[in-house]
Amino acid sequence: MYETIQYLVVDGVATIELSRPDKLNAFNRTMIAEITAAVKEAGKDNNVRCLMFTGAGRGFSSGQDLADVDENMDHGQVLREQYGPMMKSIMNLEKPVVAAVNGVAAGAGFSLALACDFRLASEKSSYINAFINIGLIPDSGNLYFLQNLVGYAKAVEISVLGEKISAEKAKELGLVTKVIGTENWEEEVSQFTGYLAKLPTKAIGLIKRNLKHADTLSFEEFLEVEAQGQRIAGLTKDHQEGVQAFIEKRKPVFMGN
Ligand code: LHQ
């Protein structure tokens, strides 16, 4: 159905595999539109309880396809019309999102990984804020995410020096959740995403919603947003099941509703 990505749903986990391996999965207009559509599809599908991004071949994504960049391109317009909507679709998804970073993540490919809730890093993966190397500034929400994750000082270093960061270094910096060896890669990734897909999905969505408000609201306002969220969580079947399972001294079986 899609040309530049593979979209697959298995056991509650939707996978978007970026699929332009000859260019290390560089983004072109079609790929950006297809990712945006697939994320929305995952959002609407009640069977999907976790979304995962990964890359075909040896790269995760090398960012914008530089073969498509010329002096006629209005970079601001490309961001507003293409990258912005893609990043918003990911940020607005009230389900857990995992980047399974199999190889290099550069430029907007790094931004895409940063927008996810979890980053599983193959030991072969690396991270480059490559924008500066072509005279640009990090975009697609990159600095917003980076500053939240590592603070101002490290965000400046990573963005101005534009150096390649190894998986181990990324873990040390707090950029990734976990580093995984190549021999266990597929198994550990599917264990992790499978685990997320069995959690109370509505509550995860509400946690994400509340966290987004934490920086911008006053404490009083935040408490109100929290109360609204907890009211919704309190009405879910998964909440009932969690309490029931506790009382019956058994493991809960959450259905995501
Ligand atoms: C590529 C690319 C690529 C095309 C590798 N494009 N072919 C938004 C708004 C508007 C405009 C501008 O951009 C943006 C957002 C952005 O993302 S800007 C940042 C764009 N990305 C970059 O600047 C990264 C460019 N790539 C690299 O620095 C290297 O390729 C990395 C460090 C990612 C990987 O290096 P290597 O592992 O040594 O691989 P390679 O360089 O040999 O690449 C393999 C092939 O992929 C090669 O093609 P070839 O035909 O020679 O095998 C590259 O030309 C191609 N490729 N990135 N972004």
PDB file of C-alpha atoms and ligand atoms in Angstrom:
ATOM      1  CA  MET A   1       0.000   0.000   0.000  1.00  0.00           C
ATOM      2  CA  TYR A   2       2.898   2.359   0.720  1.00  0.00           C
ATOM      3  CA  GLU A   3       5.899   2.953  -1.568  1.00  0.00           C
ATOM      4  CA  THR A   4       8.624   4.144   0.771  1.00  0.00           C
ATOM      5  CA  ILE A   5       7.675   2.491   4.058  1.00  0.00           C
ATOM      6  CA  GLN A   6       6.413  -0.893   5.186  1.00  0.00           C
ATOM      7  CA  TYR A   7       3.490  -0.768   7.595  1.00  0.00           C
ATOM      8  CA  LEU A   8       2.624  -3.908   9.480  1.00  0.00           C
ATOM      9  CA  VAL A   9       0.494  -4.687  12.544  1.00  0.00           C
ATOM     10  CA  VAL A  10       1.289  -7.854  14.509  1.00  0.00           C
ATOM     11  CA  ASP A  11      -0.037  -8.695  17.973  1.00  0.00           C
ATOM     12  CA  GLY A  12      -0.936  -5.116  18.859  1.00  0.00           C
ATOM     13  CA  VAL A  13       2.358  -3.636  17.615  1.00  0.00           C
ATOM     14  CA  ALA A  14       2.360  -1.487  14.470  1.00  0.00           C
ATOM     15  CA  THR A  15       5.743  -1.233  12.767  1.00  0.00           C
ATOM     16  CA  ILE A  16       6.709   1.527  10.355  1.00  0.00           C
ATOM     17  CA  GLU A  17       9.870   0.454   8.581  1.00  0.00           C
ATOM     18  CA  LEU A  18      11.495   3.284   6.645  1.00  0.00           C
ATOM     19  CA  SER A  19      12.357   1.697   3.367  1.00  0.00           C
ATOM     20  CA  ARG A  20      14.830   3.547   1.147  1.00  0.00           C
ATOM     21  CA  PRO A  21      17.902   1.573   2.209  1.00  0.00           C
ATOM     22  CA  ASP A  22      20.151   2.749  -0.671  1.00  0.00           C
ATOM     23  CA  LYS A  23      20.035   6.246   0.844  1.00  0.00           C
ATOM     24  CA  LEU A  24      20.055   5.071   4.458  1.00  0.00           C
ATOM     25  CA  ASN A  25      16.295   5.772   4.485  1.00  0.00           C
ATOM     26  CA  ALA A  26      16.547   9.481   3.673  1.00  0.00           C
ATOM     27  CA  PHE A  27      13.207  11.307   3.746  1.00  0.00           C
ATOM     28  CA  ASN A  28      11.581  12.510   0.562  1.00  0.00           C
ATOM     29  CA  ARG A  29       8.168  14.122   0.195  1.00  0.00           C
ATOM     30  CA  THR A  30       6.444  10.770  -0.392  1.00  0.00           C
ATOM     31  CA  MET A  31       8.026   9.131   2.636  1.00  0.00           C
ATOM     32  CA  ILE A  32       7.075  12.007   4.913  1.00  0.00           C
ATOM     33  CA  ALA A  33       3.452  11.879   3.672  1.00  0.00           C
ATOM     34  CA  GLU A  34       3.345   8.100   4.030  1.00  0.00           C
ATOM     35  CA  ILE A  35       4.743   8.147   7.578  1.00  0.00           C
ATOM     36  CA  THR A  36       2.181  10.799   8.557  1.00  0.00           C
ATOM     37  CA  ALA A  37      -0.659   8.718   7.088  1.00  0.00           C
ATOM     38  CA  ALA A  38       0.580   5.497   8.731  1.00  0.00           C
ATOM     39  CA  VAL A  39       0.892   7.147  12.165  1.00  0.00           C
ATOM     40  CA  LYS A  40      -2.695   8.381  11.827  1.00  0.00           C
ATOM     41  CA  GLU A  41      -3.777   4.889  10.763  1.00  0.00           C
ATOM     42  CA  ALA A  42      -2.092   3.452  13.878  1.00  0.00           C
ATOM     43  CA  GLY A  43      -3.862   6.064  15.997  1.00  0.00           C
ATOM     44  CA  LYS A  44      -7.297   5.099  14.697  1.00  0.00           C
ATOM     45  CA  ASP A  45      -6.789   1.339  14.879  1.00  0.00           C
ATOM     46  CA  ASN A  46      -7.888   0.060  18.302  1.00  0.00           C
ATOM     47  CA  ASN A  47      -5.881  -3.112  17.724  1.00  0.00           C
ATOM     48  CA  VAL A  48      -2.687  -1.038  17.751  1.00  0.00           C
ATOM     49  CA  ARG A  49      -1.369  -0.560  21.281  1.00  0.00           C
ATOM     50  CA  CYS A  50       2.248   0.318  20.465  1.00  0.00           C
ATOM     51  CA  LEU A  51       3.935   1.945  17.453  1.00  0.00           C
ATOM     52  CA  MET A  52       7.501   1.225  16.456  1.00  0.00           C
ATOM     53  CA  PHE A  53       9.789   2.882  13.901  1.00  0.00           C
ATOM     54  CA  THR A  54      12.788   1.150  12.424  1.00  0.00           C
ATOM     55  CA  GLY A  55      14.893   1.308   9.265  1.00  0.00           C
ATOM     56  CA  ALA A  56      15.491  -1.153   6.426  1.00  0.00           C
ATOM     57  CA  GLY A  57      19.127  -2.053   5.717  1.00  0.00           C
ATOM     58  CA  ARG A  58      22.058  -0.610   7.654  1.00  0.00           C
ATOM     59  CA  GLY A  59      20.594   2.811   8.517  1.00  0.00           C
ATOM     60  CA  PHE A  60      17.734   4.146  10.631  1.00  0.00           C
ATOM     61  CA  SER A  61      17.393   7.394   8.668  1.00  0.00           C
ATOM     62  CA  SER A  62      19.879   9.884   7.217  1.00  0.00           C
ATOM     63  CA  GLY A  63      17.390  12.788   7.337  1.00  0.00           C
ATOM     64  CA  GLN A  64      16.298  14.866   4.363  1.00  0.00           C
ATOM     65  CA  ASP A  65      17.228  13.424   0.973  1.00  0.00           C
ATOM     66  CA  LEU A  66      19.907  15.912  -0.026  1.00  0.00           C
ATOM     67  CA  ALA A  67      19.465  15.060  -3.707  1.00  0.00           C
ATOM     68  CA  ASP A  68      16.104  16.866  -3.489  1.00  0.00           C
ATOM     69  CA  VAL A  69      17.545  20.053  -1.957  1.00  0.00           C
ATOM     70  CA  ASP A  70      18.318  22.964  -4.259  1.00  0.00           C
ATOM     71  CA  GLU A  71      18.371  26.766  -4.141  1.00  0.00           C
ATOM     72  CA  ASN A  72      14.663  26.872  -5.025  1.00  0.00           C
ATOM     73  CA  MET A  73      13.659  24.990  -1.910  1.00  0.00           C
ATOM     74  CA  ASP A  74      12.007  27.078   0.812  1.00  0.00           C
ATOM     75  CA  HIS A  75      13.164  25.164   3.866  1.00  0.00           C
ATOM     76  CA  GLY A  76      10.629  26.922   6.111  1.00  0.00           C
ATOM     77  CA  GLN A  77       7.793  25.844   3.875  1.00  0.00           C
ATOM     78  CA  VAL A  78       9.069  22.260   3.731  1.00  0.00           C
ATOM     79  CA  LEU A  79       9.098  22.201   7.535  1.00  0.00           C
ATOM     80  CA  ARG A  80       5.648  23.763   7.864  1.00  0.00           C
ATOM     81  CA  GLU A  81       4.001  21.607   5.214  1.00  0.00           C
ATOM     82  CA  GLN A  82       5.838  18.291   5.488  1.00  0.00           C
ATOM     83  CA  TYR A  83       8.056  17.640   8.521  1.00  0.00           C
ATOM     84  CA  GLY A  84       5.889  19.601  10.984  1.00  0.00           C
ATOM     85  CA  PRO A  85       2.702  17.597  10.338  1.00  0.00           C
ATOM     86  CA  MET A  86       4.706  14.339  10.507  1.00  0.00           C
ATOM     87  CA  MET A  87       6.247  15.238  13.859  1.00  0.00           C
ATOM     88  CA  LYS A  88       2.888  16.461  15.204  1.00  0.00           C
ATOM     89  CA  SER A  89       1.218  13.189  14.219  1.00  0.00           C
ATOM     90  CA  ILE A  90       3.806  11.337  16.320  1.00  0.00           C
ATOM     91  CA  MET A  91       3.618  13.745  19.254  1.00  0.00           C
ATOM     92  CA  ASN A  92      -0.191  13.604  19.273  1.00  0.00           C
ATOM     93  CA  LEU A  93      -0.360   9.809  19.286  1.00  0.00           C
ATOM     94  CA  GLU A  94      -1.668   8.732  22.692  1.00  0.00           C
ATOM     95  CA  LYS A  95      -0.031   5.311  22.488  1.00  0.00           C
ATOM     96  CA  PRO A  96       3.551   4.304  23.323  1.00  0.00           C
ATOM     97  CA  VAL A  97       6.019   4.986  20.474  1.00  0.00           C
ATOM     98  CA  VAL A  98       9.368   3.227  20.186  1.00  0.00           C
ATOM     99  CA  ALA A  99      12.294   4.009  17.882  1.00  0.00           C
ATOM    100  CA  ALA A 100      14.198   0.785  17.255  1.00  0.00           C
ATOM    101  CA  VAL A 101      17.353   2.501  16.020  1.00  0.00           C
ATOM    102  CA  ASN A 102      19.085  -0.162  13.957  1.00  0.00           C
ATOM    103  CA  GLY A 103      21.807   2.061  12.423  1.00  0.00           C
ATOM    104  CA  VAL A 104      22.733   5.678  11.843  1.00  0.00           C
ATOM    105  CA  ALA A 105      20.148   8.332  12.757  1.00  0.00           C
ATOM    106  CA  ALA A 106      21.193  11.678  11.242  1.00  0.00           C
ATOM    107  CA  GLY A 107      19.541  15.064  10.745  1.00  0.00           C
ATOM    108  CA  ALA A 108      15.745  14.772  10.734  1.00  0.00           C
ATOM    109  CA  GLY A 109      16.235  11.000  11.186  1.00  0.00           C
ATOM    110  CA  PHE A 110      17.722  11.821  14.599  1.00  0.00           C
ATOM    111  CA  SER A 111      14.764  14.155  15.255  1.00  0.00           C
ATOM    112  CA  LEU A 112      12.324  11.339  14.459  1.00  0.00           C
ATOM    113  CA  ALA A 113      14.069   9.053  16.973  1.00  0.00           C
ATOM    114  CA  LEU A 114      14.023  11.844  19.584  1.00  0.00           C
ATOM    115  CA  ALA A 115      10.261  12.339  19.127  1.00  0.00           C
ATOM    116  CA  CYS A 116       9.601   8.751  20.211  1.00  0.00           C
ATOM    117  CA  ASP A 117       8.883   7.814  23.833  1.00  0.00           C
ATOM    118  CA  PHE A 118      11.590   5.139  23.929  1.00  0.00           C
ATOM    119  CA  ARG A 119      14.777   4.664  21.930  1.00  0.00           C
ATOM    120  CA  LEU A 120      16.137   1.134  21.703  1.00  0.00           C
ATOM    121  CA  ALA A 121      19.664   1.416  20.353  1.00  0.00           C
ATOM    122  CA  SER A 122      21.364  -1.361  18.429  1.00  0.00           C
ATOM    123  CA  GLU A 123      25.033  -1.469  19.411  1.00  0.00           C
ATOM    124  CA  LYS A 124      25.648  -0.602  15.714  1.00  0.00           C
ATOM    125  CA  SER A 125      23.520   2.554  15.878  1.00  0.00           C
ATOM    126  CA  SER A 126      24.878   6.098  15.928  1.00  0.00           C
ATOM    127  CA  TYR A 127      23.437   9.586  16.234  1.00  0.00           C
ATOM    128  CA  ILE A 128      24.491  12.723  14.367  1.00  0.00           C
ATOM    129  CA  ASN A 129      22.971  16.169  14.507  1.00  0.00           C
ATOM    130  CA  ALA A 130      24.238  16.546  10.948  1.00  0.00           C
ATOM    131  CA  PHE A 131      22.431  19.829  10.200  1.00  0.00           C
ATOM    132  CA  ILE A 132      25.403  22.015  11.147  1.00  0.00           C
ATOM    133  CA  ASN A 133      27.604  20.115   8.673  1.00  0.00           C
ATOM    134  CA  ILE A 134      25.458  21.555   5.858  1.00  0.00           C
ATOM    135  CA  GLY A 135      24.987  24.995   7.452  1.00  0.00           C
ATOM    136  CA  LEU A 136      21.510  24.396   8.863  1.00  0.00           C
ATOM    137  CA  ILE A 137      19.943  24.364  12.308  1.00  0.00           C
ATOM    138  CA  PRO A 138      18.474  21.224  13.880  1.00  0.00           C
ATOM    139  CA  ASP A 139      14.806  21.007  12.888  1.00  0.00           C
ATOM    140  CA  SER A 140      11.682  18.851  13.144  1.00  0.00           C
ATOM    141  CA  GLY A 141      11.501  19.544  16.879  1.00  0.00           C
ATOM    142  CA  ASN A 142      15.089  18.377  17.371  1.00  0.00           C
ATOM    143  CA  LEU A 143      16.247  21.095  19.792  1.00  0.00           C
ATOM    144  CA  TYR A 144      12.951  20.958  21.707  1.00  0.00           C
ATOM    145  CA  PHE A 145      13.435  17.254  22.360  1.00  0.00           C
ATOM    146  CA  LEU A 146      17.190  17.432  22.836  1.00  0.00           C
ATOM    147  CA  GLN A 147      17.101  20.150  25.465  1.00  0.00           C
ATOM    148  CA  ASN A 148      14.414  18.199  27.383  1.00  0.00           C
ATOM    149  CA  LEU A 149      16.488  15.036  27.243  1.00  0.00           C
ATOM    150  CA  VAL A 150      20.031  16.228  27.903  1.00  0.00           C
ATOM    151  CA  GLY A 151      19.803  19.896  28.989  1.00  0.00           C
ATOM    152  CA  TYR A 152      21.161  23.032  27.329  1.00  0.00           C
ATOM    153  CA  ALA A 153      24.907  22.385  27.645  1.00  0.00           C
ATOM    154  CA  LYS A 154      24.880  18.952  26.009  1.00  0.00           C
ATOM    155  CA  ALA A 155      22.274  20.038  23.442  1.00  0.00           C
ATOM    156  CA  VAL A 156      24.628  22.823  22.302  1.00  0.00           C
ATOM    157  CA  GLU A 157      27.606  20.453  22.103  1.00  0.00           C
ATOM    158  CA  ILE A 158      25.695  17.849  20.108  1.00  0.00           C
ATOM    159  CA  SER A 159      24.213  20.442  17.741  1.00  0.00           C
ATOM    160  CA  VAL A 160      27.181  22.751  17.178  1.00  0.00           C
ATOM    161  CA  LEU A 161      29.908  20.115  16.966  1.00  0.00           C
ATOM    162  CA  GLY A 162      27.778  17.745  14.852  1.00  0.00           C
ATOM    163  CA  GLU A 163      29.896  14.766  15.853  1.00  0.00           C
ATOM    164  CA  LYS A 164      28.903  11.132  15.543  1.00  0.00           C
ATOM    165  CA  ILE A 165      27.675   9.764  18.896  1.00  0.00           C
ATOM    166  CA  SER A 166      27.999   6.016  19.475  1.00  0.00           C
ATOM    167  CA  ALA A 167      25.196   3.935  21.023  1.00  0.00           C
ATOM    168  CA  GLU A 168      27.151   3.593  24.292  1.00  0.00           C
ATOM    169  CA  LYS A 169      27.801   7.336  24.474  1.00  0.00           C
ATOM    170  CA  ALA A 170      24.123   8.007  23.686  1.00  0.00           C
ATOM    171  CA  LYS A 171      23.154   5.796  26.631  1.00  0.00           C
ATOM    172  CA  GLU A 172      25.578   7.668  28.898  1.00  0.00           C
ATOM    173  CA  LEU A 173      24.040  10.984  27.791  1.00  0.00           C
ATOM    174  CA  GLY A 174      20.500   9.753  28.488  1.00  0.00           C
ATOM    175  CA  LEU A 175      19.586   9.874  24.795  1.00  0.00           C
ATOM    176  CA  VAL A 176      18.583   6.215  24.575  1.00  0.00           C
ATOM    177  CA  THR A 177      16.648   3.831  26.794  1.00  0.00           C
ATOM    178  CA  LYS A 178      18.764   0.742  26.255  1.00  0.00           C
ATOM    179  CA  VAL A 179      21.632  -0.560  24.100  1.00  0.00           C
ATOM    180  CA  ILE A 180      21.066  -4.004  22.583  1.00  0.00           C
ATOM    181  CA  GLY A 181      23.641  -6.348  21.016  1.00  0.00           C
ATOM    182  CA  THR A 182      23.127  -7.324  17.376  1.00  0.00           C
ATOM    183  CA  GLU A 183      22.644 -11.017  18.160  1.00  0.00           C
ATOM    184  CA  ASN A 184      19.627 -10.283  20.440  1.00  0.00           C
ATOM    185  CA  TRP A 185      18.326  -7.282  18.498  1.00  0.00           C
ATOM    186  CA  GLU A 186      15.074  -8.560  16.980  1.00  0.00           C
ATOM    187  CA  GLU A 187      14.127 -10.656  19.988  1.00  0.00           C
ATOM    188  CA  GLU A 188      14.691  -7.885  22.547  1.00  0.00           C
ATOM    189  CA  VAL A 189      12.950  -5.265  20.424  1.00  0.00           C
ATOM    190  CA  SER A 190       9.896  -7.465  19.998  1.00  0.00           C
ATOM    191  CA  GLN A 191       9.899  -8.351  23.704  1.00  0.00           C
ATOM    192  CA  PHE A 192       9.950  -4.666  24.617  1.00  0.00           C
ATOM    193  CA  THR A 193       7.263  -3.564  22.151  1.00  0.00           C
ATOM    194  CA  GLY A 194       5.169  -6.656  22.984  1.00  0.00           C
ATOM    195  CA  TYR A 195       5.348  -5.721  26.663  1.00  0.00           C
ATOM    196  CA  LEU A 196       4.203  -2.146  25.928  1.00  0.00           C
ATOM    197  CA  ALA A 197       1.315  -3.468  23.816  1.00  0.00           C
ATOM    198  CA  LYS A 198      -0.056  -5.334  26.831  1.00  0.00           C
ATOM    199  CA  LEU A 199      -0.086  -2.361  29.216  1.00  0.00           C
ATOM    200  CA  PRO A 200      -3.173  -0.189  29.910  1.00  0.00           C
ATOM    201  CA  THR A 201      -2.999   1.802  26.677  1.00  0.00           C
ATOM    202  CA  LYS A 202      -5.444   4.563  27.681  1.00  0.00           C
ATOM    203  CA  ALA A 203      -3.426   5.295  30.832  1.00  0.00           C
ATOM    204  CA  ILE A 204      -0.216   5.524  28.782  1.00  0.00           C
ATOM    205  CA  GLY A 205      -1.891   8.046  26.474  1.00  0.00           C
ATOM    206  CA  LEU A 206      -2.980  10.093  29.472  1.00  0.00           C
ATOM    207  CA  ILE A 207       0.514   9.973  31.016  1.00  0.00           C
ATOM    208  CA  LYS A 208       1.889  11.381  27.750  1.00  0.00           C
ATOM    209  CA  ARG A 209      -0.813  14.071  27.665  1.00  0.00           C
ATOM    210  CA  ASN A 210      -0.096  15.143  31.244  1.00  0.00           C
ATOM    211  CA  LEU A 211       3.673  15.198  30.784  1.00  0.00           C
ATOM    212  CA  LYS A 212       3.265  17.598  27.856  1.00  0.00           C
ATOM    213  CA  HIS A 213       1.412  20.004  30.168  1.00  0.00           C
ATOM    214  CA  ALA A 214       3.957  19.744  33.001  1.00  0.00           C
ATOM    215  CA  ASP A 215       6.267  22.475  31.643  1.00  0.00           C
ATOM    216  CA  THR A 216       3.670  24.995  30.615  1.00  0.00           C
ATOM    217  CA  LEU A 217       0.925  25.023  33.264  1.00  0.00           C
ATOM    218  CA  SER A 218       0.945  26.408  36.788  1.00  0.00           C
ATOM    219  CA  PHE A 219       0.794  23.749  39.506  1.00  0.00           C
ATOM    220  CA  GLU A 220      -2.875  24.531  40.177  1.00  0.00           C
ATOM    221  CA  GLU A 221      -3.741  24.237  36.488  1.00  0.00           C
ATOM    222  CA  PHE A 222      -1.735  21.048  36.261  1.00  0.00           C
ATOM    223  CA  LEU A 223      -3.639  19.472  39.157  1.00  0.00           C
ATOM    224  CA  GLU A 224      -6.873  20.114  37.276  1.00  0.00           C
ATOM    225  CA  VAL A 225      -5.549  18.508  34.069  1.00  0.00           C
ATOM    226  CA  GLU A 226      -4.358  15.572  36.174  1.00  0.00           C
ATOM    227  CA  ALA A 227      -7.805  15.197  37.779  1.00  0.00           C
ATOM    228  CA  GLN A 228      -9.454  15.183  34.340  1.00  0.00           C
ATOM    229  CA  GLY A 229      -7.011  12.533  33.145  1.00  0.00           C
ATOM    230  CA  GLN A 230      -7.437  10.365  36.204  1.00  0.00           C
ATOM    231  CA  ARG A 231     -11.209  10.562  35.846  1.00  0.00           C
ATOM    232  CA  ILE A 232     -10.895   9.111  32.329  1.00  0.00           C
ATOM    233  CA  ALA A 233      -8.402   6.446  33.480  1.00  0.00           C
ATOM    234  CA  GLY A 234     -10.701   5.614  36.386  1.00  0.00           C
ATOM    235  CA  LEU A 235     -13.501   4.796  33.957  1.00  0.00           C
ATOM    236  CA  THR A 236     -11.491   2.262  31.909  1.00  0.00           C
ATOM    237  CA  LYS A 237     -11.999  -1.495  32.005  1.00  0.00           C
ATOM    238  CA  ASP A 238      -8.230  -1.800  32.447  1.00  0.00           C
ATOM    239  CA  HIS A 239      -8.472   0.060  35.759  1.00  0.00           C
ATOM    240  CA  GLN A 240     -11.240  -2.283  36.941  1.00  0.00           C
ATOM    241  CA  GLU A 241      -9.183  -5.260  35.817  1.00  0.00           C
ATOM    242  CA  GLY A 242      -6.065  -3.950  37.612  1.00  0.00           C
ATOM    243  CA  VAL A 243      -7.910  -3.586  40.912  1.00  0.00           C
ATOM    244  CA  GLN A 244      -9.706  -6.922  40.506  1.00  0.00           C
ATOM    245  CA  ALA A 245      -6.456  -8.728  39.694  1.00  0.00           C
ATOM    246  CA  PHE A 246      -4.788  -7.190  42.757  1.00  0.00           C
ATOM    247  CA  ILE A 247      -7.586  -8.404  45.020  1.00  0.00           C
ATOM    248  CA  GLU A 248      -7.561 -11.857  43.456  1.00  0.00           C
ATOM    249  CA  LYS A 249      -3.752 -12.001  43.721  1.00  0.00           C
ATOM    250  CA  ARG A 250      -3.271 -12.694  40.001  1.00  0.00           C
ATOM    251  CA  LYS A 251      -1.618 -10.922  37.057  1.00  0.00           C
ATOM    252  CA  PRO A 252      -3.873  -8.390  35.337  1.00  0.00           C
ATOM    253  CA  VAL A 253      -4.829  -8.878  31.697  1.00  0.00           C
ATOM    254  CA  PHE A 254      -5.167  -5.420  30.178  1.00  0.00           C
ATOM    255  CA  MET A 255      -7.142  -5.032  26.950  1.00  0.00           C
ATOM    256  CA  GLY A 256      -6.291  -1.388  26.209  1.00  0.00           C
ATOM    257  CA  ASN A 257      -9.751  -0.004  26.918  1.00  0.00           C
TER     258      ASN A 257
HETATM  259  C1  LHQ B   1      22.083  10.101   1.246  1.00  0.00           C
HETATM  260  C2  LHQ B   1      21.841  10.790   2.449  1.00  0.00           C
HETATM  261  C3  LHQ B   1      20.951  11.882   2.422  1.00  0.00           C
HETATM  262  C4  LHQ B   1      20.668  11.521   0.147  1.00  0.00           C
HETATM  263  C5  LHQ B   1      23.236   9.224   2.865  1.00  0.00           C
HETATM  264  N1  LHQ B   1      20.401  12.220   1.257  1.00  0.00           N
HETATM  265  N2  LHQ B   1      21.499  10.463   0.106  1.00  0.00           N
HETATM  266  C6  LHQ B   1      14.655  19.831   6.530  1.00  0.00           C
HETATM  267  C7  LHQ B   1      14.182  20.975   5.813  1.00  0.00           C
HETATM  268  C8  LHQ B   1      14.612  21.249   4.521  1.00  0.00           C
HETATM  269  C9  LHQ B   1      15.762  20.971   3.988  1.00  0.00           C
HETATM  270  C10 LHQ B   1      16.855  20.359   4.593  1.00  0.00           C
HETATM  271  O1  LHQ B   1      16.712  19.374   5.547  1.00  0.00           O
HETATM  272  C11 LHQ B   1      15.843  19.209   6.489  1.00  0.00           C
HETATM  273  C12 LHQ B   1      16.128  18.191   7.485  1.00  0.00           C
HETATM  274  C13 LHQ B   1      17.434  17.443   7.464  1.00  0.00           C
HETATM  275  O2  LHQ B   1      17.423  16.264   7.750  1.00  0.00           O
HETATM  276  S1  LHQ B   1      18.909  18.243   7.086  1.00  0.00           S
HETATM  277  C14 LHQ B   1      20.134  16.978   7.334  1.00  0.00           C
HETATM  278  C15 LHQ B   1      20.229  16.022   6.150  1.00  0.00           C
HETATM  279  N3  LHQ B   1      21.083  14.911   6.412  1.00  0.00           N
HETATM  280  C16 LHQ B   1      22.416  14.986   6.379  1.00  0.00           C
HETATM  281  O3  LHQ B   1      22.992  16.008   6.216  1.00  0.00           O
HETATM  282  C17 LHQ B   1      23.160  13.683   6.554  1.00  0.00           C
HETATM  283  C18 LHQ B   1      23.865  13.315   5.271  1.00  0.00           C
HETATM  284  N4  LHQ B   1      24.479  12.011   5.359  1.00  0.00           N
HETATM  285  C19 LHQ B   1      25.613  11.756   6.037  1.00  0.00           C
HETATM  286  O4  LHQ B   1      26.190  12.609   6.660  1.00  0.00           O
HETATM  287  C20 LHQ B   1      26.150  10.347   5.985  1.00  0.00           C
HETATM  288  O5  LHQ B   1      25.599   9.709   4.884  1.00  0.00           O
HETATM  289  C21 LHQ B   1      25.822   9.532   7.248  1.00  0.00           C
HETATM  290  C22 LHQ B   1      26.661  10.070   8.419  1.00  0.00           C
HETATM  291  C23 LHQ B   1      24.340   9.576   7.603  1.00  0.00           C
HETATM  292  C24 LHQ B   1      26.207   8.054   7.018  1.00  0.00           C
HETATM  293  O6  LHQ B   1      27.532   7.962   6.566  1.00  0.00           O
HETATM  294  P1  LHQ B   1      28.074   6.586   5.980  1.00  0.00           P
HETATM  295  O7  LHQ B   1      27.710   5.477   6.868  1.00  0.00           O
HETATM  296  O8  LHQ B   1      29.534   6.810   5.660  1.00  0.00           O
HETATM  297  O9  LHQ B   1      27.259   6.345   4.623  1.00  0.00           O
HETATM  298  P2  LHQ B   1      27.397   7.131   3.223  1.00  0.00           P
HETATM  299  O10 LHQ B   1      27.616   8.570   3.443  1.00  0.00           O
HETATM  300  O11 LHQ B   1      28.365   6.393   2.359  1.00  0.00           O
HETATM  301  O12 LHQ B   1      25.913   6.952   2.630  1.00  0.00           O
HETATM  302  C25 LHQ B   1      25.474   5.756   1.980  1.00  0.00           C
HETATM  303  C26 LHQ B   1      24.651   6.156   0.785  1.00  0.00           C
HETATM  304  O13 LHQ B   1      23.509   6.871   1.195  1.00  0.00           O
HETATM  305  C27 LHQ B   1      25.420   7.090  -0.152  1.00  0.00           C
HETATM  306  O14 LHQ B   1      24.999   6.832  -1.469  1.00  0.00           O
HETATM  307  P3  LHQ B   1      25.958   6.021  -2.496  1.00  0.00           P
HETATM  308  O15 LHQ B   1      25.170   5.993  -3.762  1.00  0.00           O
HETATM  309  O16 LHQ B   1      27.251   6.771  -2.578  1.00  0.00           O
HETATM  310  O17 LHQ B   1      26.121   4.658  -1.876  1.00  0.00           O
HETATM  311  C28 LHQ B   1      24.942   8.466   0.263  1.00  0.00           C
HETATM  312  O18 LHQ B   1      25.027   9.423  -0.743  1.00  0.00           O
HETATM  313  C29 LHQ B   1      23.479   8.167   0.596  1.00  0.00           C
HETATM  314  N5  LHQ B   1      22.951   9.143   1.570  1.00  0.00           N
HETATM  315  N6  LHQ B   1      22.579  10.214   3.431  1.00  0.00           N
HETATM  316  N7  LHQ B   1      20.637  12.559   3.531  1.00  0.00           N
END
